[in-house]
Coordinates of C-alpha atoms and ligand atoms in Angstrom, one line a residue:
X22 CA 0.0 0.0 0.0
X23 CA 1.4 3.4 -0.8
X24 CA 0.4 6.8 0.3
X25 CA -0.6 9.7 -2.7
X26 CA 1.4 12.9 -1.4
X27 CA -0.3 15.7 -3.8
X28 CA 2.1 18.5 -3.8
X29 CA 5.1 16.5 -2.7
X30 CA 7.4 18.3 -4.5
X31 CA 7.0 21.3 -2.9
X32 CA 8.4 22.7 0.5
X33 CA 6.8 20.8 3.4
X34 CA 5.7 17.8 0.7
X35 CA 9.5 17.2 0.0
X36 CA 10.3 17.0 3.3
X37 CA 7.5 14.9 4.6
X38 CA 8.7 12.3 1.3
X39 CA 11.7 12.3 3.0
X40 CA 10.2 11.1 6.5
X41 CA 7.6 8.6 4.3
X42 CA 10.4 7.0 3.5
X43 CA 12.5 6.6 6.1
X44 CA 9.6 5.5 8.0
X45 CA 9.4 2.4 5.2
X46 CA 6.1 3.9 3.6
X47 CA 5.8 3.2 -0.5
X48 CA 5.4 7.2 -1.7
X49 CA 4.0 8.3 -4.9
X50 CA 3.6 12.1 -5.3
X51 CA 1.1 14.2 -7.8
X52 CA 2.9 17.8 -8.5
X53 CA 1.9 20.3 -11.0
X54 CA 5.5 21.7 -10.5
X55 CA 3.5 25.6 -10.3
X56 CA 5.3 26.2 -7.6
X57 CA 8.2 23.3 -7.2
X58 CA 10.8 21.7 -9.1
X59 CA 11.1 18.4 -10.0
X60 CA 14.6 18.4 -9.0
X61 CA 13.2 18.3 -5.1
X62 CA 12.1 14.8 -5.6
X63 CA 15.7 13.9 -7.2
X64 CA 16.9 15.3 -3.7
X65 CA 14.5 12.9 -1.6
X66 CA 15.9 9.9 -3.7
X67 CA 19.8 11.2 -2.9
X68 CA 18.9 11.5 1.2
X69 CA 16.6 8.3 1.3
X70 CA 18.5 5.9 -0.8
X71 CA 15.1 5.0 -1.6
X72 CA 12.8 5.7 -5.3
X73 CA 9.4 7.3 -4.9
X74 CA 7.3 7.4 -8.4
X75 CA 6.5 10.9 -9.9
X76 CA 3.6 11.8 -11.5
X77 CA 3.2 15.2 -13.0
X78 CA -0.4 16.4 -13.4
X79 CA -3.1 18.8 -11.1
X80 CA -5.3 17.9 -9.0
X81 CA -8.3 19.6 -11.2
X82 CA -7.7 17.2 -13.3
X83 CA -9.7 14.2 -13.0
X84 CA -8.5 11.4 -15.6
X85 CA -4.7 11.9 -14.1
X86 CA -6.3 11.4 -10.6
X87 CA -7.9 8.4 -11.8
X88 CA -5.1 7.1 -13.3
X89 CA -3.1 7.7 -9.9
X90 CA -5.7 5.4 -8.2
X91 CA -6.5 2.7 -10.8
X92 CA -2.2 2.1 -11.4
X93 CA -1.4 2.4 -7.5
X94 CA -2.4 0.6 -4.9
X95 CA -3.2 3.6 -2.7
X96 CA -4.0 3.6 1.1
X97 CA -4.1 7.5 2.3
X98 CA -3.8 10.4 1.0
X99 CA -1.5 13.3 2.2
X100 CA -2.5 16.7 0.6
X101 CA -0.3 19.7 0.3
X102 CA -1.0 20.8 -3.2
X103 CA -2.9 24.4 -2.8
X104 CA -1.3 28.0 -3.9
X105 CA -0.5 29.6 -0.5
X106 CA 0.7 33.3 -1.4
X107 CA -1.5 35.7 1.1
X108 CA -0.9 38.5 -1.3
X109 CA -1.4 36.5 -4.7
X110 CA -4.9 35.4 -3.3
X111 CA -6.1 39.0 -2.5
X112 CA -5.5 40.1 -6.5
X113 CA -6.8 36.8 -7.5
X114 CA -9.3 35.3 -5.3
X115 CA -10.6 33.5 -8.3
X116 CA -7.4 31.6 -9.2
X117 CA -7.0 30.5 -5.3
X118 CA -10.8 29.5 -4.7
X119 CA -10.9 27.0 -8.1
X120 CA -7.5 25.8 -7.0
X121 CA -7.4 25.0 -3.8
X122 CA -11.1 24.3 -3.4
X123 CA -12.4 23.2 -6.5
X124 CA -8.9 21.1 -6.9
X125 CA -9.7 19.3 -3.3
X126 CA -13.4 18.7 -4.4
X127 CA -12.1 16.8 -7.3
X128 CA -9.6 14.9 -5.3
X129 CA -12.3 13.7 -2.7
X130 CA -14.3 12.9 -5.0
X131 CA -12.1 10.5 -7.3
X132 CA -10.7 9.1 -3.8
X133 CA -14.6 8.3 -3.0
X134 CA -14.7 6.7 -6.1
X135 CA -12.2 4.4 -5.3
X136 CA -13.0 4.0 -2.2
X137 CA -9.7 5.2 -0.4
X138 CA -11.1 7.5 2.2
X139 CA -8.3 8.1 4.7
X140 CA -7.0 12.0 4.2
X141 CA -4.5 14.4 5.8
X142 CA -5.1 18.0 4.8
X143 CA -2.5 21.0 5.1
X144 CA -4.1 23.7 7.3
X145 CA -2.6 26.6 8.6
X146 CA -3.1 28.4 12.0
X147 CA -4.6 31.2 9.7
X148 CA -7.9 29.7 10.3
X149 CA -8.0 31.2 14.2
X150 CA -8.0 34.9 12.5
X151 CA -7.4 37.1 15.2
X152 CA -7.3 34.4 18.0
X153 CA -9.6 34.6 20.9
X154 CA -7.0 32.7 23.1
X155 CA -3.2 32.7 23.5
X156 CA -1.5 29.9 23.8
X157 CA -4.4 28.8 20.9
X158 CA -5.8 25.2 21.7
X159 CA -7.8 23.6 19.2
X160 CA -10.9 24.3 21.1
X161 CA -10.1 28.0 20.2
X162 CA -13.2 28.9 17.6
X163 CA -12.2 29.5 14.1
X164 CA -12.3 33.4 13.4
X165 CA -12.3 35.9 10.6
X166 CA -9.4 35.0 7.7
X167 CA -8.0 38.2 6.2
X168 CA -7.4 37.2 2.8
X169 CA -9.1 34.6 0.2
X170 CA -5.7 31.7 0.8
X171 CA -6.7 31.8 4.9
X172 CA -10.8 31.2 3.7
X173 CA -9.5 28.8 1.8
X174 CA -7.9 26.4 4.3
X175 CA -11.1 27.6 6.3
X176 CA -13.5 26.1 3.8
X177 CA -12.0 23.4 2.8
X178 CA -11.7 22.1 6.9
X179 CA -15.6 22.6 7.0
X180 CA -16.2 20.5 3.7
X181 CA -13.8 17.8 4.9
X182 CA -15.7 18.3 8.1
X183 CA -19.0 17.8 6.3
X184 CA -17.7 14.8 4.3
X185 CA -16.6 12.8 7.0
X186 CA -19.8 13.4 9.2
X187 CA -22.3 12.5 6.0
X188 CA -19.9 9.2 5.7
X189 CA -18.2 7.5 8.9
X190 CA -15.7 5.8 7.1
X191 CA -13.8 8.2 5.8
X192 CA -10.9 9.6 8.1
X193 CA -10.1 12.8 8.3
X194 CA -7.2 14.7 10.3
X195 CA -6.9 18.8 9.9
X196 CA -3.3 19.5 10.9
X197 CA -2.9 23.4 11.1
X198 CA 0.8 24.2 10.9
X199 CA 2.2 27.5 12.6
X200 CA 5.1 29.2 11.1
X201 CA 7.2 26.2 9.1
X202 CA 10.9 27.6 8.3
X203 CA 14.2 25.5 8.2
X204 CA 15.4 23.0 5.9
X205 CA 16.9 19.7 5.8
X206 CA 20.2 19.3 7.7
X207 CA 22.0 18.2 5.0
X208 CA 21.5 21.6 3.3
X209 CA 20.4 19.9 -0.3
X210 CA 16.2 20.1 0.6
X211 CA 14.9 23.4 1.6
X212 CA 12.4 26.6 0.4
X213 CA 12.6 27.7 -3.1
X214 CA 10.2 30.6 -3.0
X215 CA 9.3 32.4 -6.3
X216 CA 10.8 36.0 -6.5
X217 CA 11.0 38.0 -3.8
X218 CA 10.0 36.5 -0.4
X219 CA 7.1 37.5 1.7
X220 CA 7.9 35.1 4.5
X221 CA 10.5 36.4 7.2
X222 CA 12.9 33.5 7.1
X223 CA 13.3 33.3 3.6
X224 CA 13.7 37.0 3.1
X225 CA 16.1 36.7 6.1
X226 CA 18.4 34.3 4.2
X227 CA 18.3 36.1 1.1
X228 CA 19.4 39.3 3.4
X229 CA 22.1 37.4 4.6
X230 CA 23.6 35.8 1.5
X231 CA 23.4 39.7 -0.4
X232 CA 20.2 39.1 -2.9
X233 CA 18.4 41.9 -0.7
X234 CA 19.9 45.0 0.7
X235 CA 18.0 44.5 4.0
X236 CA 14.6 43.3 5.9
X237 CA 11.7 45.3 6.8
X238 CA 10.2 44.6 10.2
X239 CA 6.6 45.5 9.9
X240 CA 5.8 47.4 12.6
X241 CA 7.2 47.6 16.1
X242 CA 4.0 49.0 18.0
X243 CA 2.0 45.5 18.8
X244 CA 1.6 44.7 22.3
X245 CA 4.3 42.5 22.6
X246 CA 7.5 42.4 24.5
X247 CA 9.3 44.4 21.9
X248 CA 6.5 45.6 19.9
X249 CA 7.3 43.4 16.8
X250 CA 4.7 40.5 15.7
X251 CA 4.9 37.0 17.9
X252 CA 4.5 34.0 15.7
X253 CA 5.1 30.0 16.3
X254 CA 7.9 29.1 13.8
X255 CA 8.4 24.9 13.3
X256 CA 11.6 23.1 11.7
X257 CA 9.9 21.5 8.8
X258 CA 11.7 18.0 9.6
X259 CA 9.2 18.3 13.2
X260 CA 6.6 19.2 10.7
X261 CA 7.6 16.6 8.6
X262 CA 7.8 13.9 11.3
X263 CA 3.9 15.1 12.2
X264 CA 2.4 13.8 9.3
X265 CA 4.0 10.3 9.9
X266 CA 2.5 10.5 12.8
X267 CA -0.7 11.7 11.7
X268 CA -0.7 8.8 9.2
X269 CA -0.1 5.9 12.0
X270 CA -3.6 7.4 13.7
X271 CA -5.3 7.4 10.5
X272 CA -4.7 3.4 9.8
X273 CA -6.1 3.0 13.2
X274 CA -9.5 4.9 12.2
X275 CA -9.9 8.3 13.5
X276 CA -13.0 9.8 12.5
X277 CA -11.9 13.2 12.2
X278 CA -9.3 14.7 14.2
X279 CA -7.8 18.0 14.3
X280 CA -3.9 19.0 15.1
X281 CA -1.8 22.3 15.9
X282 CA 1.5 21.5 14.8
X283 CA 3.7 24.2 16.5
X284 CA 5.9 24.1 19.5
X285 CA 4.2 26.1 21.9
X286 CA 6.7 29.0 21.7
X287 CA 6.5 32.7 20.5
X288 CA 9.1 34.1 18.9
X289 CA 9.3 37.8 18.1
X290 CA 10.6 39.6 14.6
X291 CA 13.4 41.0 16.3
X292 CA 14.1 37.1 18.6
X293 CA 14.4 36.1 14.8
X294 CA 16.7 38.1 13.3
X295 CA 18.9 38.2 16.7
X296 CA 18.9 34.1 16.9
X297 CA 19.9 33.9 13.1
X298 CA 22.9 36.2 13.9
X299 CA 23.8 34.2 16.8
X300 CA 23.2 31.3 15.1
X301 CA 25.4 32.2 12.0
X302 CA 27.4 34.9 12.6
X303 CA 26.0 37.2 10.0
X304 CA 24.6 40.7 11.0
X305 CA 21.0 41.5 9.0
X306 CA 20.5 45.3 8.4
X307 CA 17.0 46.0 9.0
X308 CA 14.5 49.2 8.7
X309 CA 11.6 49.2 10.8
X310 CA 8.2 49.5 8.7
X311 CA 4.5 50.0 8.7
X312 CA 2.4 47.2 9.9
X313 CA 1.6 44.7 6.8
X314 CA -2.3 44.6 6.4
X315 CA -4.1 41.2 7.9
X316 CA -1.3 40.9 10.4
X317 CA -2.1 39.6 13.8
X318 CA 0.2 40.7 17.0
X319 CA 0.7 37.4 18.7
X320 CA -0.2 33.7 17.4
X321 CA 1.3 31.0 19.1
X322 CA 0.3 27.3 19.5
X323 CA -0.8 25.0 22.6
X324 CA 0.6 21.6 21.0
X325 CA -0.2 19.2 24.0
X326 CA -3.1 17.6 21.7
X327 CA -1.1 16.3 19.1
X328 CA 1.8 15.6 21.9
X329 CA -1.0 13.2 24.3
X330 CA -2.6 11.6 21.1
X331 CA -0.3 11.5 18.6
X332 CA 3.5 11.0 20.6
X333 CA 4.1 13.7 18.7
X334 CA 6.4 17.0 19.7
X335 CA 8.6 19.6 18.2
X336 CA 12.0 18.8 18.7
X337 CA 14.4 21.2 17.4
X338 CA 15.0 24.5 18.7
X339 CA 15.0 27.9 17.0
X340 CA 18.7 28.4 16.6
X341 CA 18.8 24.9 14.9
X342 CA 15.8 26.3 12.2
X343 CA 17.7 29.4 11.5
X344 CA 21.0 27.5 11.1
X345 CA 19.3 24.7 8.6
X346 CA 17.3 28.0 6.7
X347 CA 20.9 29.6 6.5
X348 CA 22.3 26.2 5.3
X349 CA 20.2 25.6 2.7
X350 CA 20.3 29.6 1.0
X351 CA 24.1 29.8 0.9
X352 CA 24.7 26.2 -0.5
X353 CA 21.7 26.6 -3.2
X354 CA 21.5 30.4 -4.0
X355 CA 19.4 30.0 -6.9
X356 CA 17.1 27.7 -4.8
X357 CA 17.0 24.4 -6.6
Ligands
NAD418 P1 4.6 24.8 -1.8 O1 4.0 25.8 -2.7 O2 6.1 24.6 -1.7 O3 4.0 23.3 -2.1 C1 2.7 23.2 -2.7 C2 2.9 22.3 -3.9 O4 1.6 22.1 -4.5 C3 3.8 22.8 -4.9 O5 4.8 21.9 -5.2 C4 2.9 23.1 -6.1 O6 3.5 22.9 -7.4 C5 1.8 22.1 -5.9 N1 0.5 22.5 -6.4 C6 -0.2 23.6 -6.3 N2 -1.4 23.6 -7.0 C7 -1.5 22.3 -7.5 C8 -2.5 21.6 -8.3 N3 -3.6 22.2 -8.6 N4 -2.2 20.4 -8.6 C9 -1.1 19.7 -8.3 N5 -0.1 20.3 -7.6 C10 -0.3 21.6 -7.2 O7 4.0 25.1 -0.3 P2 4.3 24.5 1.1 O8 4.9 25.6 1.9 O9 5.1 23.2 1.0 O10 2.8 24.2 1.6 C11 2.2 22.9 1.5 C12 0.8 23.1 2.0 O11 0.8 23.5 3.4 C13 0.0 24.1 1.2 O12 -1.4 23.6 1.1 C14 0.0 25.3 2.1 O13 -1.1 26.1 2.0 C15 0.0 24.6 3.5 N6 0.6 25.5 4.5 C16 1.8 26.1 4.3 C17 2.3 26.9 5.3 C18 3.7 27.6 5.1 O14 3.9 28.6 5.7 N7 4.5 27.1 4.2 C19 1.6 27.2 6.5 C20 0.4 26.6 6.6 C21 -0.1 25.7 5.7
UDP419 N1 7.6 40.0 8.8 C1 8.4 41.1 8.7 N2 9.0 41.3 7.6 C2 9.0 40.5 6.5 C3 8.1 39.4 6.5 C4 7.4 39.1 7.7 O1 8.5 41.8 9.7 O2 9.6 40.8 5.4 C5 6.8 39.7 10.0 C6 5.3 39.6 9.9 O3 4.8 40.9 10.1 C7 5.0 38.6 11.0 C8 6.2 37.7 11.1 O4 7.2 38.4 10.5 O5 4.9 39.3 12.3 C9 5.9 36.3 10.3 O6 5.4 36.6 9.0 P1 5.4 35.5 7.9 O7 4.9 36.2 6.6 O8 6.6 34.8 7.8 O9 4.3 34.5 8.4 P2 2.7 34.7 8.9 O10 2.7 34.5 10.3 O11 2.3 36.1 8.4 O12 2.0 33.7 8.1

């Protein structure tokens, strides 16, 4: 039995193949390549000693999905493949919505058809808006998303929601990541973002090997320690290592189950750029900005859910994400 990894070529997919795989799972990843390179899955080969099969299609399209699931013998499903720039989705909310919800529709759907109804779905911590509690437990409502990407991941958790209620055989676990940064140790997997970054660590590491003059911290008036916005970052291999475990509670039935995968920490802008200087010697010039528009003060993770029922927990710390992000830029400059 294999598991479909839609998206697997991209940041957190590559990684998770990685984990698959070393875990002894059979992969088999569906990629458009809009926003990856094939090259990634070369990678996973080189770390893993192991093959994973390839096929390059999207997941609007139905006949390749069916073809997926009549030629492999597939048990679960892990999906990452979405679009997930904030900013893209607000100019086109159009392009987002068919994407990532039309897309998951058709997936379900085909998987209903062939009766594999076991699925992981990428959510994001977006979907608490503005949260009503801090640490944020997954009993923390869902709030108002800023932007068409974070009603996205919204939706699509209610129509998974709504799928697995109408039918008690499918199996269904929400994992909503916090702030995923770092890269493989190695330094040969990491993010390959598409012009210029809007994500602090990547536009950090592009700072610090001299493709941007200097960061932007947007705005230092929250009410936070140092005024600058709190967020949860995760070292994709912990994030990686989630959805392994996700996947062992899935083959034992789960119904549906819902996940923060953070580490319980808050981390400011400023703890960010101070722990990558520490953690590679390199100074980042930085101006101090207006606020960006949607941004929250303070969003951090309670992760004891996923810790009691999953034997799940974060294990690296932030100087070893900054030193993997850092790792990854200056040996691949060009990204992949
Ligand atoms: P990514 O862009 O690197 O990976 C997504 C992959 O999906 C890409 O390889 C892309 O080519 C592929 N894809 C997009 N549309 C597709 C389609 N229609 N058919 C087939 N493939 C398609 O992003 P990532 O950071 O690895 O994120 C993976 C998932 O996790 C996404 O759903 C994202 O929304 C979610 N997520 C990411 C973050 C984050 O900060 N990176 C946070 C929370 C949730
Ligand atoms: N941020 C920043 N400058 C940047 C990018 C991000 O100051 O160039 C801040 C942003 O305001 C937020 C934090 O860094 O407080 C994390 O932002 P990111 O876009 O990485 O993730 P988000 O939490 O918004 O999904």
């Amino acid at each position: 039995m294999a598991i479909l990894v839609t998206g697997g070529a991209g940041f957190i997919g590559s990684h998770t193949c990685v984990q698959l795989l070393n875990a002894g799972y059979e992969v088999i990843v569906l990629d458009n390549l809009s926003n990856a390179s094939e090259k990634s899955l070369d990678r996973v080969r080189e770390l893993t000693g192991k093959n994973l099969k390839f096929y390059k299609g999207d997941i609007l399209d139905r006949d390749i999905l069916n073809k997926v699931f009549e030629t492999e013998d597939i048990s679960s499903v892990i999906h990452f493949a979405g679009l997930k720039s904030v900013g893209e989705s607000v100019k086109k909310p159009l392009e987002y919505y068919d994407n990532n919800i039309t897309g998951t529709l058709t997936l379900v759907d085909v998987m209903r058809q062939h009766n594999v109804k076991n699925i992981i779905f990428s959510s994001s911590a977006t979907v608490y808006g503005d949260p009503a509690e801090i640490p944020i437990t997954e009993k923390c409502p869902k709030g108002q998303c800023t932007n068409p990407y974070g009603w996205t991941k919204s939706m699509l958790e209610q129509i998974l929601t709504d799928i697995q209620h109408a039918d008690n055989e499918w199996n269904v676990v929400l994992l909503r990541y916090f702030n995923p940064i770092g890269a493989h140790p190695s330094g040969r997997m990491g993010e390959n973002p598409n012009g210029i970054p809007n994500n602090l660590m990547p536009y950090i590491t592009q700072v610090a090997v001299g493709k941007l003059k200097e960061l932007s911290i947007f705005g230092d008036d929250y009410d936070t320690t140092d005024g600058t916005g709190v967020r949860d970052y995760i070292h994709v291999m912990d994030l990686a290592d989630g959805h392994v475990k996700a996947l062992s509670k899935l083959a034992k039935g789960t119904g549906l189950s819902i996940y923060n995968l953070g580490t319980g920490t808050g981390y400011s802008v400023l703890d960010i750029v101070h722990n990558f200087e520490r953690a590679t010697g390199i100074k980042i010039p930085y101006k101090v900005a207006p606020r960006r528009a949607g941004d929250i003060a303070v969003c951090y993770s309670n992760a004891d859910k996923a810790k009691k029922e999953l034997g799940w927990e974060a294990n690296y710390g932030i100087l070893e994400m900054c030193r993997d992000s850092w790792n990854w830029q200056k040996s691949n400059p060009e990204g992949y």
